[in-house]
Amino acid sequence: MKFSEQEIKPVWDEVARLIGDGVMQLRHRGEALSVETLARQLARQSAACQDIEQRILLGAAINMLKGGE
């Protein structure tokens, strides 16, 4: 299945927003900011989330972070 840029852009925008929110939450709590701590924060959010679509987006955010290591 192939998606156009127009179709995929809103998804990546939401993934980027979730990563940004995770960074802000870590900073607010005074935790160290690293790919590992951010991935753990997003994983906690995913585990607590009942919305399947949100969990998929959080999983994509985690995979994006881990892919950059």
PDB file of N, CA, C and O in Angstrom:
ATOM      1  N   MET A   1       0.849  -1.165   0.000  1.00  0.00           N
ATOM      2  CA  MET A   1       0.000   0.000   0.000  1.00  0.00           C
ATOM      3  C   MET A   1       0.901   1.237   0.000  1.00  0.00           C
ATOM      4  O   MET A   1       1.851   1.316   0.753  1.00  0.00           O
ATOM      5  N   LYS A   2       0.591   2.164  -0.837  1.00  0.00           N
ATOM      6  CA  LYS A   2       1.393   3.379  -0.950  1.00  0.00           C
ATOM      7  C   LYS A   2       0.517   4.583  -0.636  1.00  0.00           C
ATOM      8  O   LYS A   2      -0.611   4.686  -1.098  1.00  0.00           O
ATOM      9  N   PHE A   3       1.054   5.487   0.175  1.00  0.00           N
ATOM     10  CA  PHE A   3       0.339   6.696   0.568  1.00  0.00           C
ATOM     11  C   PHE A   3       0.995   7.905  -0.065  1.00  0.00           C
ATOM     12  O   PHE A   3       2.220   7.957  -0.191  1.00  0.00           O
ATOM     13  N   SER A   4       0.191   8.883  -0.393  1.00  0.00           N
ATOM     14  CA  SER A   4       0.744  10.123  -0.930  1.00  0.00           C
ATOM     15  C   SER A   4       1.263  10.969   0.229  1.00  0.00           C
ATOM     16  O   SER A   4       0.914  10.755   1.390  1.00  0.00           O
ATOM     17  N   GLU A   5       2.092  11.937  -0.102  1.00  0.00           N
ATOM     18  CA  GLU A   5       2.623  12.836   0.921  1.00  0.00           C
ATOM     19  C   GLU A   5       1.491  13.581   1.618  1.00  0.00           C
ATOM     20  O   GLU A   5       1.534  13.803   2.824  1.00  0.00           O
ATOM     21  N   GLN A   6       0.486  13.936   0.872  1.00  0.00           N
ATOM     22  CA  GLN A   6      -0.676  14.648   1.424  1.00  0.00           C
ATOM     23  C   GLN A   6      -1.405  13.781   2.456  1.00  0.00           C
ATOM     24  O   GLN A   6      -1.915  14.288   3.446  1.00  0.00           O
ATOM     25  N   GLU A   7      -1.441  12.475   2.240  1.00  0.00           N
ATOM     26  CA  GLU A   7      -2.110  11.565   3.168  1.00  0.00           C
ATOM     27  C   GLU A   7      -1.272  11.293   4.411  1.00  0.00           C
ATOM     28  O   GLU A   7      -1.807  11.147   5.504  1.00  0.00           O
ATOM     29  N   ILE A   8       0.041  11.221   4.250  1.00  0.00           N
ATOM     30  CA  ILE A   8       0.914  10.824   5.353  1.00  0.00           C
ATOM     31  C   ILE A   8       1.347  12.001   6.231  1.00  0.00           C
ATOM     32  O   ILE A   8       1.643  11.830   7.406  1.00  0.00           O
ATOM     33  N   LYS A   9       1.360  13.211   5.677  1.00  0.00           N
ATOM     34  CA  LYS A   9       1.837  14.375   6.435  1.00  0.00           C
ATOM     35  C   LYS A   9       1.090  14.588   7.749  1.00  0.00           C
ATOM     36  O   LYS A   9       1.730  14.811   8.782  1.00  0.00           O
ATOM     37  N   PRO A  10      -0.245  14.510   7.789  1.00  0.00           N
ATOM     38  CA  PRO A  10      -0.932  14.696   9.077  1.00  0.00           C
ATOM     39  C   PRO A  10      -0.535  13.652  10.125  1.00  0.00           C
ATOM     40  O   PRO A  10      -0.475  13.949  11.318  1.00  0.00           O
ATOM     41  N   VAL A  11      -0.226  12.439   9.662  1.00  0.00           N
ATOM     42  CA  VAL A  11       0.203  11.392  10.594  1.00  0.00           C
ATOM     43  C   VAL A  11       1.549  11.761  11.201  1.00  0.00           C
ATOM     44  O   VAL A  11       1.746  11.704  12.421  1.00  0.00           O
ATOM     45  N   TRP A  12       2.515  12.159  10.362  1.00  0.00           N
ATOM     46  CA  TRP A  12       3.842  12.517  10.878  1.00  0.00           C
ATOM     47  C   TRP A  12       3.782  13.782  11.719  1.00  0.00           C
ATOM     48  O   TRP A  12       4.547  13.917  12.683  1.00  0.00           O
ATOM     49  N   ASP A  13       2.888  14.692  11.379  1.00  0.00           N
ATOM     50  CA  ASP A  13       2.712  15.888  12.211  1.00  0.00           C
ATOM     51  C   ASP A  13       2.245  15.498  13.621  1.00  0.00           C
ATOM     52  O   ASP A  13       2.726  16.035  14.619  1.00  0.00           O
ATOM     53  N   GLU A  14       1.319  14.553  13.695  1.00  0.00           N
ATOM     54  CA  GLU A  14       0.823  14.095  15.001  1.00  0.00           C
ATOM     55  C   GLU A  14       1.911  13.338  15.764  1.00  0.00           C
ATOM     56  O   GLU A  14       2.053  13.505  16.972  1.00  0.00           O
ATOM     57  N   VAL A  15       2.693  12.528  15.068  1.00  0.00           N
ATOM     58  CA  VAL A  15       3.806  11.809  15.708  1.00  0.00           C
ATOM     59  C   VAL A  15       4.805  12.826  16.269  1.00  0.00           C
ATOM     60  O   VAL A  15       5.264  12.692  17.407  1.00  0.00           O
ATOM     61  N   ALA A  16       5.133  13.849  15.495  1.00  0.00           N
ATOM     62  CA  ALA A  16       6.053  14.891  15.965  1.00  0.00           C
ATOM     63  C   ALA A  16       5.476  15.625  17.167  1.00  0.00           C
ATOM     64  O   ALA A  16       6.196  15.949  18.116  1.00  0.00           O
ATOM     65  N   ARG A  17       4.161  15.872  17.168  1.00  0.00           N
ATOM     66  CA  ARG A  17       3.521  16.536  18.297  1.00  0.00           C
ATOM     67  C   ARG A  17       3.619  15.671  19.553  1.00  0.00           C
ATOM     68  O   ARG A  17       3.913  16.169  20.651  1.00  0.00           O
ATOM     69  N   LEU A  18       3.413  14.369  19.408  1.00  0.00           N
ATOM     70  CA  LEU A  18       3.508  13.458  20.555  1.00  0.00           C
ATOM     71  C   LEU A  18       4.925  13.442  21.121  1.00  0.00           C
ATOM     72  O   LEU A  18       5.112  13.423  22.340  1.00  0.00           O
ATOM     73  N   ILE A  19       5.923  13.454  20.250  1.00  0.00           N
ATOM     74  CA  ILE A  19       7.317  13.497  20.705  1.00  0.00           C
ATOM     75  C   ILE A  19       7.570  14.807  21.448  1.00  0.00           C
ATOM     76  O   ILE A  19       8.165  14.818  22.528  1.00  0.00           O
ATOM     77  N   GLY A  20       7.094  15.911  20.896  1.00  0.00           N
ATOM     78  CA  GLY A  20       7.257  17.207  21.557  1.00  0.00           C
ATOM     79  C   GLY A  20       6.582  17.250  22.914  1.00  0.00           C
ATOM     80  O   GLY A  20       7.139  17.770  23.885  1.00  0.00           O
ATOM     81  N   ASP A  21       5.385  16.687  23.008  1.00  0.00           N
ATOM     82  CA  ASP A  21       4.686  16.625  24.296  1.00  0.00           C
ATOM     83  C   ASP A  21       5.469  15.801  25.308  1.00  0.00           C
ATOM     84  O   ASP A  21       5.549  16.153  26.487  1.00  0.00           O
ATOM     85  N   GLY A  22       6.049  14.692  24.826  1.00  0.00           N
ATOM     86  CA  GLY A  22       6.858  13.852  25.712  1.00  0.00           C
ATOM     87  C   GLY A  22       8.071  14.597  26.234  1.00  0.00           C
ATOM     88  O   GLY A  22       8.413  14.492  27.419  1.00  0.00           O
ATOM     89  N   VAL A  23       8.714  15.370  25.378  1.00  0.00           N
ATOM     90  CA  VAL A  23       9.865  16.179  25.795  1.00  0.00           C
ATOM     91  C   VAL A  23       9.434  17.176  26.867  1.00  0.00           C
ATOM     92  O   VAL A  23      10.093  17.332  27.898  1.00  0.00           O
ATOM     93  N   MET A  24       8.320  17.836  26.636  1.00  0.00           N
ATOM     94  CA  MET A  24       7.834  18.830  27.600  1.00  0.00           C
ATOM     95  C   MET A  24       7.494  18.178  28.941  1.00  0.00           C
ATOM     96  O   MET A  24       7.784  18.746  30.005  1.00  0.00           O
ATOM     97  N   GLN A  25       6.907  16.992  28.914  1.00  0.00           N
ATOM     98  CA  GLN A  25       6.572  16.299  30.162  1.00  0.00           C
ATOM     99  C   GLN A  25       7.831  15.924  30.935  1.00  0.00           C
ATOM    100  O   GLN A  25       7.886  16.082  32.163  1.00  0.00           O
ATOM    101  N   LEU A  26       8.848  15.427  30.229  1.00  0.00           N
ATOM    102  CA  LEU A  26      10.103  15.076  30.896  1.00  0.00           C
ATOM    103  C   LEU A  26      10.750  16.316  31.509  1.00  0.00           C
ATOM    104  O   LEU A  26      11.232  16.277  32.649  1.00  0.00           O
ATOM    105  N   ARG A  27      10.782  17.397  30.770  1.00  0.00           N
ATOM    106  CA  ARG A  27      11.375  18.646  31.268  1.00  0.00           C
ATOM    107  C   ARG A  27      10.604  19.175  32.471  1.00  0.00           C
ATOM    108  O   ARG A  27      11.193  19.626  33.445  1.00  0.00           O
ATOM    109  N   HIS A  28       9.281  19.088  32.405  1.00  0.00           N
ATOM    110  CA  HIS A  28       8.435  19.572  33.504  1.00  0.00           C
ATOM    111  C   HIS A  28       8.727  18.795  34.794  1.00  0.00           C
ATOM    112  O   HIS A  28       8.725  19.373  35.878  1.00  0.00           O
ATOM    113  N   ARG A  29       8.988  17.501  34.654  1.00  0.00           N
ATOM    114  CA  ARG A  29       9.290  16.674  35.827  1.00  0.00           C
ATOM    115  C   ARG A  29      10.765  16.727  36.203  1.00  0.00           C
ATOM    116  O   ARG A  29      11.182  16.109  37.185  1.00  0.00           O
ATOM    117  N   GLY A  30      11.588  17.420  35.417  1.00  0.00           N
ATOM    118  CA  GLY A  30      13.006  17.552  35.722  1.00  0.00           C
ATOM    119  C   GLY A  30      13.813  16.303  35.417  1.00  0.00           C
ATOM    120  O   GLY A  30      14.915  16.140  35.940  1.00  0.00           O
ATOM    121  N   GLU A  31      13.281  15.438  34.568  1.00  0.00           N
ATOM    122  CA  GLU A  31      14.004  14.217  34.212  1.00  0.00           C
ATOM    123  C   GLU A  31      15.005  14.508  33.097  1.00  0.00           C
ATOM    124  O   GLU A  31      14.833  15.443  32.319  1.00  0.00           O
ATOM    125  N   ALA A  32      16.036  13.674  33.045  1.00  0.00           N
ATOM    126  CA  ALA A  32      17.042  13.806  31.989  1.00  0.00           C
ATOM    127  C   ALA A  32      16.387  13.530  30.646  1.00  0.00           C
ATOM    128  O   ALA A  32      15.536  12.652  30.521  1.00  0.00           O
ATOM    129  N   LEU A  33      16.788  14.277  29.650  1.00  0.00           N
ATOM    130  CA  LEU A  33      16.235  14.106  28.314  1.00  0.00           C
ATOM    131  C   LEU A  33      17.209  13.314  27.454  1.00  0.00           C
ATOM    132  O   LEU A  33      18.346  13.729  27.236  1.00  0.00           O
ATOM    133  N   SER A  34      16.765  12.151  27.012  1.00  0.00           N
ATOM    134  CA  SER A  34      17.539  11.317  26.091  1.00  0.00           C
ATOM    135  C   SER A  34      16.540  10.534  25.254  1.00  0.00           C
ATOM    136  O   SER A  34      15.346  10.503  25.566  1.00  0.00           O
ATOM    137  N   VAL A  35      17.032   9.919  24.227  1.00  0.00           N
ATOM    138  CA  VAL A  35      16.160   9.094  23.387  1.00  0.00           C
ATOM    139  C   VAL A  35      15.540   7.989  24.244  1.00  0.00           C
ATOM    140  O   VAL A  35      14.351   7.700  24.136  1.00  0.00           O
ATOM    141  N   GLU A  36      16.327   7.414  25.116  1.00  0.00           N
ATOM    142  CA  GLU A  36      15.854   6.319  25.968  1.00  0.00           C
ATOM    143  C   GLU A  36      14.761   6.775  26.930  1.00  0.00           C
ATOM    144  O   GLU A  36      13.723   6.114  27.052  1.00  0.00           O
ATOM    145  N   THR A  37      14.971   7.889  27.617  1.00  0.00           N
ATOM    146  CA  THR A  37      13.953   8.355  28.563  1.00  0.00           C
ATOM    147  C   THR A  37      12.692   8.802  27.834  1.00  0.00           C
ATOM    148  O   THR A  37      11.578   8.583  28.317  1.00  0.00           O
ATOM    149  N   LEU A  38      12.860   9.400  26.666  1.00  0.00           N
ATOM    150  CA  LEU A  38      11.703   9.826  25.892  1.00  0.00           C
ATOM    151  C   LEU A  38      10.922   8.616  25.384  1.00  0.00           C
ATOM    152  O   LEU A  38       9.692   8.592  25.445  1.00  0.00           O
ATOM    153  N   ALA A  39      11.612   7.590  24.916  1.00  0.00           N
ATOM    154  CA  ALA A  39      10.935   6.372  24.458  1.00  0.00           C
ATOM    155  C   ALA A  39      10.188   5.704  25.610  1.00  0.00           C
ATOM    156  O   ALA A  39       9.061   5.224  25.434  1.00  0.00           O
ATOM    157  N   ARG A  40      10.781   5.696  26.805  1.00  0.00           N
ATOM    158  CA  ARG A  40      10.101   5.128  27.980  1.00  0.00           C
ATOM    159  C   ARG A  40       8.848   5.934  28.326  1.00  0.00           C
ATOM    160  O   ARG A  40       7.810   5.360  28.656  1.00  0.00           O
ATOM    161  N   GLN A  41       8.942   7.266  28.250  1.00  0.00           N
ATOM    162  CA  GLN A  41       7.794   8.131  28.522  1.00  0.00           C
ATOM    163  C   GLN A  41       6.659   7.830  27.543  1.00  0.00           C
ATOM    164  O   GLN A  41       5.507   7.688  27.931  1.00  0.00           O
ATOM    165  N   LEU A  42       6.988   7.718  26.263  1.00  0.00           N
ATOM    166  CA  LEU A  42       5.972   7.422  25.256  1.00  0.00           C
ATOM    167  C   LEU A  42       5.397   6.019  25.446  1.00  0.00           C
ATOM    168  O   LEU A  42       4.198   5.805  25.238  1.00  0.00           O
ATOM    169  N   ALA A  43       6.226   5.073  25.848  1.00  0.00           N
ATOM    170  CA  ALA A  43       5.750   3.710  26.109  1.00  0.00           C
ATOM    171  C   ALA A  43       4.781   3.694  27.290  1.00  0.00           C
ATOM    172  O   ALA A  43       3.774   2.974  27.267  1.00  0.00           O
ATOM    173  N   ARG A  44       5.062   4.488  28.325  1.00  0.00           N
ATOM    174  CA  ARG A  44       4.138   4.590  29.469  1.00  0.00           C
ATOM    175  C   ARG A  44       2.795   5.151  29.017  1.00  0.00           C
ATOM    176  O   ARG A  44       1.737   4.667  29.417  1.00  0.00           O
ATOM    177  N   GLN A  45       2.853   6.187  28.171  1.00  0.00           N
ATOM    178  CA  GLN A  45       1.617   6.768  27.658  1.00  0.00           C
ATOM    179  C   GLN A  45       0.838   5.747  26.850  1.00  0.00           C
ATOM    180  O   GLN A  45      -0.382   5.652  26.967  1.00  0.00           O
ATOM    181  N   SER A  46       1.526   4.986  26.030  1.00  0.00           N
ATOM    182  CA  SER A  46       0.882   3.982  25.197  1.00  0.00           C
ATOM    183  C   SER A  46       0.216   2.905  26.062  1.00  0.00           C
ATOM    184  O   SER A  46      -0.908   2.496  25.786  1.00  0.00           O
ATOM    185  N   ALA A  47       0.912   2.469  27.094  1.00  0.00           N
ATOM    186  CA  ALA A  47       0.373   1.432  27.976  1.00  0.00           C
ATOM    187  C   ALA A  47      -0.886   1.907  28.704  1.00  0.00           C
ATOM    188  O   ALA A  47      -1.788   1.111  28.969  1.00  0.00           O
ATOM    189  N   ALA A  48      -0.941   3.191  29.007  1.00  0.00           N
ATOM    190  CA  ALA A  48      -2.088   3.744  29.732  1.00  0.00           C
ATOM    191  C   ALA A  48      -3.242   4.136  28.810  1.00  0.00           C
ATOM    192  O   ALA A  48      -4.335   4.444  29.280  1.00  0.00           O
ATOM    193  N   CYS A  49      -3.017   4.106  27.515  1.00  0.00           N
ATOM    194  CA  CYS A  49      -3.990   4.586  26.539  1.00  0.00           C
ATOM    195  C   CYS A  49      -4.921   3.465  26.082  1.00  0.00           C
ATOM    196  O   CYS A  49      -4.468   2.365  25.790  1.00  0.00           O
ATOM    197  N   GLN A  50      -6.200   3.762  26.007  1.00  0.00           N
ATOM    198  CA  GLN A  50      -7.177   2.790  25.519  1.00  0.00           C
ATOM    199  C   GLN A  50      -7.509   2.986  24.041  1.00  0.00           C
ATOM    200  O   GLN A  50      -8.076   2.108  23.409  1.00  0.00           O
ATOM    201  N   ASP A  51      -7.158   4.139  23.491  1.00  0.00           N
ATOM    202  CA  ASP A  51      -7.465   4.478  22.104  1.00  0.00           C
ATOM    203  C   ASP A  51      -6.451   3.821  21.176  1.00  0.00           C
ATOM    204  O   ASP A  51      -5.260   4.129  21.223  1.00  0.00           O
ATOM    205  N   ILE A  52      -6.922   2.916  20.326  1.00  0.00           N
ATOM    206  CA  ILE A  52      -6.041   2.159  19.437  1.00  0.00           C
ATOM    207  C   ILE A  52      -5.260   3.081  18.499  1.00  0.00           C
ATOM    208  O   ILE A  52      -4.057   2.909  18.303  1.00  0.00           O
ATOM    209  N   GLU A  53      -5.940   4.067  17.924  1.00  0.00           N
ATOM    210  CA  GLU A  53      -5.264   4.978  16.996  1.00  0.00           C
ATOM    211  C   GLU A  53      -4.132   5.722  17.692  1.00  0.00           C
ATOM    212  O   GLU A  53      -3.031   5.848  17.151  1.00  0.00           O
ATOM    213  N   GLN A  54      -4.382   6.178  18.913  1.00  0.00           N
ATOM    214  CA  GLN A  54      -3.363   6.890  19.684  1.00  0.00           C
ATOM    215  C   GLN A  54      -2.192   5.972  20.001  1.00  0.00           C
ATOM    216  O   GLN A  54      -1.028   6.380  19.931  1.00  0.00           O
ATOM    217  N   ARG A  55      -2.480   4.717  20.331  1.00  0.00           N
ATOM    218  CA  ARG A  55      -1.416   3.753  20.629  1.00  0.00           C
ATOM    219  C   ARG A  55      -0.554   3.489  19.393  1.00  0.00           C
ATOM    220  O   ARG A  55       0.666   3.345  19.494  1.00  0.00           O
ATOM    221  N   ILE A  56      -1.183   3.437  18.222  1.00  0.00           N
ATOM    222  CA  ILE A  56      -0.431   3.244  16.980  1.00  0.00           C
ATOM    223  C   ILE A  56       0.490   4.439  16.738  1.00  0.00           C
ATOM    224  O   ILE A  56       1.661   4.271  16.380  1.00  0.00           O
ATOM    225  N   LEU A  57      -0.019   5.643  16.953  1.00  0.00           N
ATOM    226  CA  LEU A  57       0.793   6.849  16.763  1.00  0.00           C
ATOM    227  C   LEU A  57       1.950   6.896  17.762  1.00  0.00           C
ATOM    228  O   LEU A  57       3.072   7.257  17.409  1.00  0.00           O
ATOM    229  N   LEU A  58       1.677   6.526  19.003  1.00  0.00           N
ATOM    230  CA  LEU A  58       2.740   6.483  20.011  1.00  0.00           C
ATOM    231  C   LEU A  58       3.794   5.434  19.633  1.00  0.00           C
ATOM    232  O   LEU A  58       4.996   5.672  19.780  1.00  0.00           O
ATOM    233  N   GLY A  59       3.350   4.294  19.116  1.00  0.00           N
ATOM    234  CA  GLY A  59       4.284   3.270  18.652  1.00  0.00           C
ATOM    235  C   GLY A  59       5.147   3.778  17.509  1.00  0.00           C
ATOM    236  O   GLY A  59       6.348   3.508  17.451  1.00  0.00           O
ATOM    237  N   ALA A  60       4.536   4.525  16.597  1.00  0.00           N
ATOM    238  CA  ALA A  60       5.298   5.107  15.488  1.00  0.00           C
ATOM    239  C   ALA A  60       6.333   6.099  16.007  1.00  0.00           C
ATOM    240  O   ALA A  60       7.462   6.151  15.509  1.00  0.00           O
ATOM    241  N   ALA A  61       5.951   6.882  17.020  1.00  0.00           N
ATOM    242  CA  ALA A  61       6.889   7.845  17.609  1.00  0.00           C
ATOM    243  C   ALA A  61       8.074   7.115  18.253  1.00  0.00           C
ATOM    244  O   ALA A  61       9.230   7.518  18.080  1.00  0.00           O
ATOM    245  N   ILE A  62       7.784   6.052  18.972  1.00  0.00           N
ATOM    246  CA  ILE A  62       8.848   5.272  19.618  1.00  0.00           C
ATOM    247  C   ILE A  62       9.767   4.660  18.560  1.00  0.00           C
ATOM    248  O   ILE A  62      10.997   4.724  18.681  1.00  0.00           O
ATOM    249  N   ASN A  63       9.182   4.092  17.518  1.00  0.00           N
ATOM    250  CA  ASN A  63       9.990   3.503  16.448  1.00  0.00           C
ATOM    251  C   ASN A  63      10.834   4.546  15.744  1.00  0.00           C
ATOM    252  O   ASN A  63      11.986   4.269  15.374  1.00  0.00           O
ATOM    253  N   MET A  64      10.283   5.734  15.560  1.00  0.00           N
ATOM    254  CA  MET A  64      11.040   6.802  14.931  1.00  0.00           C
ATOM    255  C   MET A  64      12.254   7.171  15.788  1.00  0.00           C
ATOM    256  O   MET A  64      13.353   7.343  15.273  1.00  0.00           O
ATOM    257  N   LEU A  65      12.035   7.281  17.092  1.00  0.00           N
ATOM    258  CA  LEU A  65      13.149   7.610  17.994  1.00  0.00           C
ATOM    259  C   LEU A  65      14.210   6.512  17.994  1.00  0.00           C
ATOM    260  O   LEU A  65      15.400   6.797  17.916  1.00  0.00           O
ATOM    261  N   LYS A  66      13.785   5.277  18.100  1.00  0.00           N
ATOM    262  CA  LYS A  66      14.734   4.162  18.168  1.00  0.00           C
ATOM    263  C   LYS A  66      15.441   3.957  16.840  1.00  0.00           C
ATOM    264  O   LYS A  66      16.569   3.482  16.820  1.00  0.00           O
ATOM    265  N   GLY A  67      14.805   4.323  15.753  1.00  0.00           N
ATOM    266  CA  GLY A  67      15.432   4.203  14.440  1.00  0.00           C
ATOM    267  C   GLY A  67      16.574   5.184  14.259  1.00  0.00           C
ATOM    268  O   GLY A  67      17.484   4.953  13.471  1.00  0.00           O
ATOM    269  N   GLY A  68      16.564   6.265  15.028  1.00  0.00           N
ATOM    270  CA  GLY A  68      17.605   7.280  14.919  1.00  0.00           C
ATOM    271  C   GLY A  68      18.815   7.001  15.793  1.00  0.00           C
ATOM    272  O   GLY A  68      19.788   7.734  15.755  1.00  0.00           O
ATOM    273  N   GLU A  69      18.759   5.954  16.608  1.00  0.00           N
ATOM    274  CA  GLU A  69      19.880   5.645  17.509  1.00  0.00           C
ATOM    275  C   GLU A  69      21.063   5.117  16.742  1.00  0.00           C
ATOM    276  O   GLU A  69      20.997   4.495  15.745  1.00  0.00           O
TER     277      GLU A  69
END
